[in-house]
mmCIF file of C-alpha atoms and ligand atoms in Angstrom:
data_model
loop_
_atom_site.group_PDB
_atom_site.id
_atom_site.type_symbol
_atom_site.label_atom_id
_atom_site.label_comp_id
_atom_site.label_asym_id
_atom_site.label_seq_id
_atom_site.Cartn_x
_atom_site.Cartn_y
_atom_site.Cartn_z
ATOM 1 C CA MET A 1 -22.253 -3.756 -9.480
ATOM 2 C CA ARG A 2 -21.026 -6.023 -12.072
ATOM 3 C CA ILE A 3 -18.502 -8.709 -11.421
ATOM 4 C CA VAL A 4 -15.931 -9.350 -14.424
ATOM 5 C CA LYS A 5 -13.490 -12.312 -14.453
ATOM 6 C CA THR A 6 -11.993 -11.987 -17.914
ATOM 7 C CA VAL A 7 -9.792 -9.371 -19.697
ATOM 8 C CA GLN A 8 -12.087 -9.710 -22.634
ATOM 9 C CA ALA A 9 -15.409 -9.296 -20.751
ATOM 10 C CA LEU A 10 -13.627 -5.902 -19.136
ATOM 11 C CA HIS A 11 -12.906 -4.554 -22.472
ATOM 12 C CA ALA A 12 -16.807 -4.900 -23.522
ATOM 13 C CA GLU A 13 -17.733 -3.516 -20.145
ATOM 14 C CA ARG A 14 -15.808 -0.363 -20.868
ATOM 15 C CA ARG A 15 -18.316 0.773 -23.296
ATOM 16 C CA ASN A 16 -20.855 1.551 -20.585
ATOM 17 C CA TRP A 17 -18.445 3.356 -18.643
ATOM 18 C CA GLY A 18 -18.646 7.330 -17.844
ATOM 19 C CA SER A 19 -16.061 9.541 -18.890
ATOM 20 C CA SER A 20 -14.022 9.386 -15.735
ATOM 21 C CA VAL A 21 -13.053 5.980 -14.518
ATOM 22 C CA GLY A 22 -11.377 5.679 -10.947
ATOM 23 C CA PHE A 23 -9.575 2.266 -10.293
ATOM 24 C CA VAL A 24 -8.632 0.868 -6.736
ATOM 25 C CA PRO A 25 -6.358 -2.140 -7.165
ATOM 26 C CA THR A 26 -6.654 -4.479 -4.240
ATOM 27 C CA MET A 27 -5.467 -7.952 -3.104
ATOM 28 C CA GLY A 28 -9.051 -8.206 -1.510
ATOM 29 C CA TYR A 29 -9.707 -9.101 2.239
ATOM 30 C CA LEU A 30 -10.842 -5.723 2.601
ATOM 31 C CA HIS A 31 -10.917 -3.288 5.591
ATOM 32 C CA GLU A 32 -11.442 0.390 5.982
ATOM 33 C CA GLY A 33 -8.253 1.326 4.646
ATOM 34 C CA HIS A 34 -9.274 -0.121 1.068
ATOM 35 C CA LEU A 35 -12.808 1.543 1.347
ATOM 36 C CA SER A 36 -11.479 4.908 2.229
ATOM 37 C CA LEU A 37 -9.819 4.531 -1.367
ATOM 38 C CA LEU A 38 -13.189 3.280 -2.841
ATOM 39 C CA ARG A 39 -14.934 6.264 -1.095
ATOM 40 C CA GLN A 40 -12.798 8.797 -2.350
ATOM 41 C CA ALA A 41 -12.890 7.335 -6.081
ATOM 42 C CA ARG A 42 -16.681 7.193 -5.678
ATOM 43 C CA LYS A 43 -16.600 10.925 -4.868
ATOM 44 C CA GLU A 44 -14.276 11.971 -7.801
ATOM 45 C CA CYS A 45 -15.266 9.359 -10.491
ATOM 46 C CA GLN A 46 -18.202 8.659 -12.758
ATOM 47 C CA THR A 47 -17.418 4.742 -12.852
ATOM 48 C CA VAL A 48 -15.475 3.357 -10.137
ATOM 49 C CA VAL A 49 -13.799 -0.141 -10.599
ATOM 50 C CA ALA A 50 -12.338 -1.923 -8.013
ATOM 51 C CA SER A 51 -9.813 -5.346 -8.641
ATOM 52 C CA ILE A 52 -9.098 -8.297 -6.351
ATOM 53 C CA PHE A 53 -6.040 -10.249 -7.373
ATOM 54 C CA VAL A 54 -3.663 -11.634 -5.170
ATOM 55 C CA ASN A 55 -0.548 -11.158 -7.311
ATOM 56 C CA PRO A 56 1.573 -14.099 -7.091
ATOM 57 C CA THR A 57 4.618 -12.345 -8.832
ATOM 58 C CA GLN A 58 4.924 -9.981 -5.749
ATOM 59 C CA PHE A 59 5.547 -12.833 -3.237
ATOM 60 C CA ALA A 60 8.706 -14.468 -2.811
ATOM 61 C CA PRO A 61 8.441 -18.564 -2.749
ATOM 62 C CA HIS A 62 9.076 -18.536 1.298
ATOM 63 C CA GLU A 63 6.309 -15.657 1.914
ATOM 64 C CA ASP A 64 2.840 -15.943 2.810
ATOM 65 C CA LEU A 65 0.939 -16.249 -0.864
ATOM 66 C CA SER A 66 -0.716 -19.663 0.136
ATOM 67 C CA ARG A 67 -2.263 -18.535 3.548
ATOM 68 C CA TYR A 68 -2.872 -14.704 2.350
ATOM 69 C CA PRO A 69 -6.471 -14.232 3.666
ATOM 70 C CA ARG A 70 -9.087 -14.345 1.158
ATOM 71 C CA ASP A 71 -13.146 -13.841 1.704
ATOM 72 C CA VAL A 72 -14.472 -12.571 -1.868
ATOM 73 C CA ALA A 73 -18.040 -12.998 -0.740
ATOM 74 C CA ARG A 74 -17.276 -10.505 2.161
ATOM 75 C CA ASP A 75 -15.290 -8.448 -0.230
ATOM 76 C CA LEU A 76 -18.157 -8.123 -2.851
ATOM 77 C CA SER A 77 -20.530 -7.234 -0.119
ATOM 78 C CA LEU A 78 -18.449 -4.481 1.273
ATOM 79 C CA LEU A 79 -17.642 -3.143 -2.397
ATOM 80 C CA GLU A 80 -21.512 -2.909 -2.883
ATOM 81 C CA THR A 81 -21.794 -0.935 0.093
ATOM 82 C CA VAL A 82 -19.424 1.917 -1.206
ATOM 83 C CA GLY A 83 -20.962 1.883 -4.421
ATOM 84 C CA ALA A 84 -18.572 0.252 -6.731
ATOM 85 C CA ASP A 85 -19.705 -0.189 -10.129
ATOM 86 C CA VAL A 86 -17.275 -2.930 -11.601
ATOM 87 C CA VAL A 87 -15.206 -5.633 -9.738
ATOM 88 C CA PHE A 88 -12.647 -7.179 -11.633
ATOM 89 C CA LEU A 89 -11.695 -10.657 -10.443
ATOM 90 C CA PRO A 90 -9.423 -12.367 -12.576
ATOM 91 C CA THR A 91 -7.959 -15.926 -11.959
ATOM 92 C CA THR A 92 -4.018 -16.065 -11.933
ATOM 93 C CA ASP A 93 -3.936 -17.609 -15.156
ATOM 94 C CA GLU A 94 -5.989 -15.045 -16.669
ATOM 95 C CA ILE A 95 -3.286 -12.439 -15.694
ATOM 96 C CA TYR A 96 -0.115 -14.908 -15.984
ATOM 97 C CA PRO A 97 -0.938 -17.305 -18.896
ATOM 98 C CA SER A 98 1.482 -20.014 -19.100
ATOM 99 C CA ALA A 99 3.559 -18.187 -21.829
ATOM 100 C CA PHE A 100 3.832 -15.025 -19.812
ATOM 101 C CA VAL A 101 7.691 -13.685 -19.879
ATOM 102 C CA THR A 102 7.161 -9.728 -19.700
ATOM 103 C CA TYR A 103 8.035 -8.103 -16.609
ATOM 104 C CA VAL A 104 8.459 -4.234 -15.561
ATOM 105 C CA GLU A 105 11.617 -3.958 -13.690
ATOM 106 C CA PRO A 106 11.980 -0.908 -11.364
ATOM 107 C CA THR A 107 15.713 -0.360 -10.720
ATOM 108 C CA GLY A 108 18.085 1.432 -8.265
ATOM 109 C CA PRO A 109 17.450 2.407 -4.679
ATOM 110 C CA LEU A 110 13.676 3.093 -5.012
ATOM 111 C CA ALA A 111 13.021 -0.707 -5.748
ATOM 112 C CA GLN A 112 16.427 -2.334 -4.186
ATOM 113 C CA GLU A 113 16.478 -0.578 -0.715
ATOM 114 C CA ALA A 114 14.150 -0.452 2.190
ATOM 115 C CA GLU A 115 11.500 -2.918 1.393
ATOM 116 C CA GLY A 116 13.087 -3.908 -1.754
ATOM 117 C CA ALA A 117 16.170 -5.232 0.145
ATOM 118 C CA PHE A 118 13.957 -7.611 2.480
ATOM 119 C CA ARG A 119 11.464 -8.533 -0.884
ATOM 120 C CA PRO A 120 14.076 -8.722 -3.615
ATOM 121 C CA HIS A 121 11.634 -9.268 -6.510
ATOM 122 C CA HIS A 122 8.531 -7.466 -4.667
ATOM 123 C CA PHE A 123 8.525 -4.058 -6.600
ATOM 124 C CA ARG A 124 8.978 -6.154 -9.944
ATOM 125 C CA GLY A 125 5.807 -8.131 -9.315
ATOM 126 C CA VAL A 126 3.879 -4.958 -7.922
ATOM 127 C CA ALA A 127 4.956 -2.685 -10.990
ATOM 128 C CA THR A 128 4.190 -5.543 -13.678
ATOM 129 C CA VAL A 129 0.863 -6.303 -12.184
ATOM 130 C CA VAL A 130 -0.261 -2.462 -11.714
ATOM 131 C CA LEU A 131 0.713 -1.926 -15.249
ATOM 132 C CA LYS A 132 -0.998 -4.862 -16.701
ATOM 133 C CA LEU A 133 -4.382 -3.739 -14.748
ATOM 134 C CA PHE A 134 -3.918 -0.115 -15.871
ATOM 135 C CA GLN A 135 -3.935 -1.447 -19.389
ATOM 136 C CA ILE A 136 -6.859 -3.621 -18.881
ATOM 137 C CA VAL A 137 -8.851 -1.008 -16.815
ATOM 138 C CA GLN A 138 -7.394 2.216 -18.350
ATOM 139 C CA PRO A 139 -8.461 4.344 -15.597
ATOM 140 C CA ASP A 140 -8.163 7.946 -15.290
ATOM 141 C CA LEU A 141 -7.515 7.959 -11.573
ATOM 142 C CA ALA A 142 -5.894 5.320 -9.691
ATOM 143 C CA TYR A 143 -6.019 5.212 -5.704
ATOM 144 C CA PHE A 144 -3.171 3.920 -3.537
ATOM 145 C CA GLY A 145 -2.717 3.961 0.108
ATOM 146 C CA GLN A 146 0.232 5.828 1.848
ATOM 147 C CA LYS A 147 0.691 2.937 4.155
ATOM 148 C CA ASP A 148 2.547 1.127 1.291
ATOM 149 C CA ALA A 149 4.747 4.517 0.620
ATOM 150 C CA GLN A 150 7.630 2.707 -1.267
ATOM 151 C CA GLN A 151 4.628 1.060 -3.636
ATOM 152 C CA VAL A 152 3.337 4.751 -4.143
ATOM 153 C CA ALA A 153 6.725 5.836 -4.880
ATOM 154 C CA VAL A 154 7.378 2.807 -7.399
ATOM 155 C CA ILE A 155 3.918 3.214 -8.953
ATOM 156 C CA THR A 156 4.552 7.132 -9.231
ATOM 157 C CA ARG A 157 7.894 6.785 -11.055
ATOM 158 C CA MET A 158 6.528 4.185 -13.384
ATOM 159 C CA VAL A 159 3.493 6.449 -14.447
ATOM 160 C CA ALA A 160 6.211 9.082 -15.294
ATOM 161 C CA ASP A 161 8.850 6.835 -16.764
ATOM 162 C CA LEU A 162 6.274 5.067 -19.013
ATOM 163 C CA HIS A 163 4.172 8.094 -19.874
ATOM 164 C CA LEU A 164 0.873 6.448 -18.465
ATOM 165 C CA TRP A 165 -2.000 8.467 -19.076
ATOM 166 C CA VAL A 166 -3.508 8.030 -15.367
ATOM 167 C CA THR A 167 -3.454 10.476 -12.304
ATOM 168 C CA VAL A 168 -2.209 8.888 -9.061
ATOM 169 C CA ARG A 169 -4.075 9.345 -5.933
ATOM 170 C CA VAL A 170 -2.484 8.757 -2.505
ATOM 171 C CA LEU A 171 -4.741 8.753 0.570
ATOM 172 C CA PRO A 172 -3.726 8.450 4.286
ATOM 173 C CA THR A 173 -3.144 5.345 5.879
ATOM 174 C CA VAL A 174 -6.098 4.324 8.085
ATOM 175 C CA ARG A 175 -5.493 3.181 11.705
ATOM 176 C CA GLU A 176 -7.294 1.309 14.544
ATOM 177 C CA GLU A 177 -7.546 3.419 17.558
ATOM 178 C CA ASP A 178 -4.585 2.425 19.102
ATOM 179 C CA GLY A 179 -2.485 3.368 16.099
ATOM 180 C CA LEU A 180 -2.203 -0.054 14.366
ATOM 181 C CA ALA A 181 -2.334 0.621 10.620
ATOM 182 C CA LEU A 182 -5.075 -1.591 9.112
ATOM 183 C CA SER A 183 -3.960 -4.421 7.080
ATOM 184 C CA SER A 184 -5.363 -7.621 5.899
ATOM 185 C CA ARG A 185 -2.268 -9.206 7.511
ATOM 186 C CA ASN A 186 -3.330 -8.040 10.760
ATOM 187 C CA THR A 187 -5.389 -11.376 10.815
ATOM 188 C CA TYR A 188 -2.083 -13.285 11.373
ATOM 189 C CA LEU A 189 -1.904 -11.496 14.812
ATOM 190 C CA ASP A 190 -2.808 -13.543 18.076
ATOM 191 C CA PRO A 191 -3.992 -11.390 20.948
ATOM 192 C CA VAL A 192 -0.568 -11.369 22.425
ATOM 193 C CA SER A 193 1.137 -10.381 18.892
ATOM 194 C CA ARG A 194 -1.681 -7.838 18.270
ATOM 195 C CA HIS A 195 -1.033 -5.891 21.421
ATOM 196 C CA ALA A 196 2.658 -5.710 20.744
ATOM 197 C CA ALA A 197 2.031 -4.838 17.342
ATOM 198 C CA THR A 198 1.416 -0.966 18.479
ATOM 199 C CA THR A 199 5.116 -0.691 18.705
ATOM 200 C CA LEU A 200 5.341 0.319 15.274
ATOM 201 C CA TYR A 201 3.174 3.272 15.485
ATOM 202 C CA ARG A 202 4.871 4.379 18.871
ATOM 203 C CA ALA A 203 8.156 3.819 17.494
ATOM 204 C CA LEU A 204 7.042 6.365 14.524
ATOM 205 C CA GLN A 205 5.741 8.836 17.027
ATOM 206 C CA ALA A 206 8.821 8.830 18.889
ATOM 207 C CA GLY A 207 10.585 9.308 15.807
ATOM 208 C CA GLN A 208 8.484 12.276 14.762
ATOM 209 C CA ARG A 209 9.004 13.976 18.246
ATOM 210 C CA ALA A 210 12.711 13.283 17.649
ATOM 211 C CA PHE A 211 12.570 14.938 14.254
ATOM 212 C CA THR A 212 10.499 17.928 15.432
ATOM 213 C CA THR A 213 12.514 18.647 18.578
ATOM 214 C CA LEU A 214 16.129 17.796 17.658
ATOM 215 C CA SER A 215 18.457 20.656 18.009
ATOM 216 C CA GLN A 216 21.158 19.069 16.051
ATOM 217 C CA ASP A 217 20.872 17.849 12.428
ATOM 218 C CA ASP A 218 21.347 14.173 13.106
ATOM 219 C CA PRO A 219 19.085 11.564 11.333
ATOM 220 C CA THR A 220 20.776 8.770 13.279
ATOM 221 C CA ALA A 221 19.256 10.530 16.382
ATOM 222 C CA VAL A 222 15.916 10.070 15.023
ATOM 223 C CA ILE A 223 16.545 6.420 14.215
ATOM 224 C CA ARG A 224 17.953 5.946 17.701
ATOM 225 C CA ALA A 225 14.682 7.446 19.346
ATOM 226 C CA MET A 226 12.697 4.806 17.315
ATOM 227 C CA GLN A 227 14.745 2.205 18.082
ATOM 228 C CA ALA A 228 14.541 2.697 22.014
ATOM 229 C CA VAL A 229 10.717 2.086 21.562
ATOM 230 C CA VAL A 230 11.198 -1.100 19.616
ATOM 231 C CA ALA A 231 13.698 -2.383 21.996
ATOM 232 C CA GLU A 232 11.240 -2.381 24.857
ATOM 233 C CA GLU A 233 9.111 -5.135 23.018
ATOM 234 C CA PRO A 234 11.032 -8.413 22.622
ATOM 235 C CA LEU A 235 7.941 -9.834 20.595
ATOM 236 C CA VAL A 236 8.783 -7.068 17.846
ATOM 237 C CA GLN A 237 11.888 -8.400 15.583
ATOM 238 C CA LEU A 238 12.885 -5.493 13.482
ATOM 239 C CA ASP A 239 13.697 -5.635 9.646
ATOM 240 C CA TYR A 240 14.542 -2.192 9.255
ATOM 241 C CA LEU A 241 13.879 1.469 10.624
ATOM 242 C CA GLU A 242 14.849 4.215 8.054
ATOM 243 C CA LEU A 243 14.663 7.783 7.161
ATOM 244 C CA ARG A 244 14.296 8.466 3.261
ATOM 245 C CA GLN A 245 13.276 11.000 0.693
ATOM 246 C CA PRO A 246 9.747 10.049 -0.135
ATOM 247 C CA SER A 247 10.013 9.816 -4.066
ATOM 248 C CA SER A 248 13.496 8.714 -4.573
ATOM 249 C CA PHE A 249 13.928 6.648 -1.295
ATOM 250 C CA LEU A 250 17.263 7.846 -1.152
ATOM 251 C CA THR A 251 18.660 7.828 2.519
ATOM 252 C CA LEU A 252 18.597 11.055 4.240
ATOM 253 C CA GLU A 253 22.015 12.382 5.313
ATOM 254 C CA ARG A 254 20.236 15.349 6.893
ATOM 255 C CA LEU A 255 17.230 16.205 8.835
ATOM 256 C CA GLN A 256 15.541 17.778 5.943
ATOM 257 C CA THR A 257 11.699 17.764 4.606
ATOM 258 C CA PRO A 258 10.024 15.910 2.753
ATOM 259 C CA ALA A 259 10.961 12.913 4.595
ATOM 260 C CA LEU A 260 9.237 9.366 5.322
ATOM 261 C CA LEU A 261 9.984 7.505 8.612
ATOM 262 C CA LEU A 262 9.840 3.948 7.821
ATOM 263 C CA ILE A 263 9.216 0.718 9.835
ATOM 264 C CA ALA A 264 9.292 -2.969 8.870
ATOM 265 C CA ALA A 265 9.005 -5.627 11.645
ATOM 266 C CA ARG A 266 8.003 -9.321 12.253
ATOM 267 C CA VAL A 267 5.460 -9.615 14.921
ATOM 268 C CA GLY A 268 4.215 -13.285 15.784
ATOM 269 C CA ALA A 269 3.179 -14.793 12.594
ATOM 270 C CA ALA A 270 2.670 -11.306 10.570
ATOM 271 C CA ARG A 271 5.299 -9.202 8.808
ATOM 272 C CA LEU A 272 4.280 -5.381 9.211
ATOM 273 C CA ILE A 273 5.378 -2.226 7.709
ATOM 274 C CA ASP A 274 4.252 1.401 8.619
ATOM 275 C CA ASN A 275 5.584 4.993 7.864
ATOM 276 C CA PHE A 276 4.961 8.757 8.722
ATOM 277 C CA MET A 277 5.576 11.284 6.049
ATOM 278 C CA VAL A 278 6.550 14.948 6.525
ATOM 279 C CA HIS A 279 6.022 17.137 3.719
ATOM 280 C CA ALA A 280 8.274 19.891 2.562
ATOM 281 C CA ASP A 281 6.429 22.667 4.348
ATOM 282 C CA GLY A 282 6.594 20.889 7.682
ATOM 283 C CA THR A 283 3.355 19.134 7.917
ATOM 284 C CA TRP A 284 3.289 15.655 8.851
ATOM 285 C CA GLU A 285 0.977 12.922 7.470
ATOM 286 C CA THR A 286 0.500 10.296 10.121
ATOM 287 C CA GLY A 287 -2.760 8.577 9.024
ATOM 288 C CA ARG A 288 -6.393 8.695 9.968
ATOM 289 C CA ARG A 289 -7.714 6.629 12.944
ATOM 290 C CA LEU A 290 -11.065 4.843 12.292
ATOM 291 C CA SER A 291 -13.015 7.228 14.418
ATOM 292 C CA GLU A 292 -11.777 10.227 12.579
ATOM 293 C CA LEU A 293 -13.181 8.931 9.098
ATOM 294 C CA ALA A 294 -15.961 10.626 7.773
ATOM 295 C CA ILE A 295 -18.053 7.883 6.552
ATOM 296 C CA ASP A 296 -21.613 8.704 5.219
ATOM 297 C CA PRO A 297 -24.119 6.197 6.113
HETATM 298 P P1 AMP B 1 -3.736 -4.740 -0.647
HETATM 299 O O1 AMP B 1 -4.690 -5.158 -0.768
HETATM 300 O O2 AMP B 1 -2.937 -4.843 0.688
HETATM 301 O O3 AMP B 1 -2.801 -4.674 -1.708
HETATM 302 O O4 AMP B 1 -3.860 -2.849 -0.662
HETATM 303 C C1 AMP B 1 -4.663 -2.381 -1.893
HETATM 304 C C2 AMP B 1 -4.543 -0.929 -1.389
HETATM 305 O O5 AMP B 1 -5.132 -0.436 -0.162
HETATM 306 C C3 AMP B 1 -2.976 -0.130 -1.683
HETATM 307 O O6 AMP B 1 -2.995 0.949 -2.282
HETATM 308 C C4 AMP B 1 -2.800 -0.248 -0.247
HETATM 309 O O7 AMP B 1 -1.930 0.912 0.017
HETATM 310 C C5 AMP B 1 -3.938 0.306 0.610
HETATM 311 N N1 AMP B 1 -4.058 0.114 1.987
HETATM 312 C C6 AMP B 1 -3.986 -1.078 2.518
HETATM 313 N N2 AMP B 1 -3.944 -0.706 3.981
HETATM 314 C C7 AMP B 1 -4.314 0.429 4.124
HETATM 315 C C8 AMP B 1 -4.568 1.396 5.171
HETATM 316 N N3 AMP B 1 -4.454 0.997 6.464
HETATM 317 N N4 AMP B 1 -5.024 2.664 4.827
HETATM 318 C C9 AMP B 1 -4.906 3.103 3.705
HETATM 319 N N5 AMP B 1 -4.565 2.420 2.598
HETATM 320 C C10 AMP B 1 -4.459 1.044 2.778
#
């Protein structure tokens, strides 16, 4: 496995790569969610590239950039075990030299509502860094997790809008056995908050039940079913509970498919997001528990 720290060195590395390049961008502190993306890339591509970069432009000044968990040594050994060929590990100055001024700005509800309403410049930072990483790595396929559903929608839209030659692959959310979605930020949870954090998953399950059993066409009834679960856990401070169209992120006025059930909440010292998706054909994407993953030794 090659560890590359500069754009120039990565460019030189590309000469040795196979005809299909798979790319998994991450902010490090890797867990099985990240590794599921890497394993799929390993199956589908000749060369697998991962990046570890905690992107400052997607954090607001009051957010957790400075305390975001980091353990590069552990990340590198995990990347070795899943068979990554190349790890791009740039410094902040490498990606954002002092003269940097050019951003990619997604607009409209997709970037400004739901997560975008709570994190106003977040998707500008995400789109900017992902485009820069795509330019640097030039992957054929890029892998993202359904856990960050709005990020998936923003990047899919950017790839279409800017005519990028990359195929976006989206893989299911990986969950703990009690349903909590794996996240590097789960490390902020003390044991009491960790227990309370399962509320997000249980709220989504209640929303799914309401969505599938409701006789009347009433999205607010689905939201109320989710709210009832959240209301029972005082340690969960809700940011939003929403029902949206998965690609445009427009709010659904009717119970139609495809749809996303979205939740974001603060639990103890962590801010967590999660979602379930129902496809156009009515099948649900609710994620995979760790025990359900087929992990080759
Ligand atoms: P991050 O390091 O949090 O920026 O995440 C890097 C990639 O891993 C993104 O595409 C995330 O959506 C994905 N990811 C994070 N957590 C999970 C999870 N629990 N299951 C699946 N993918 C995930």
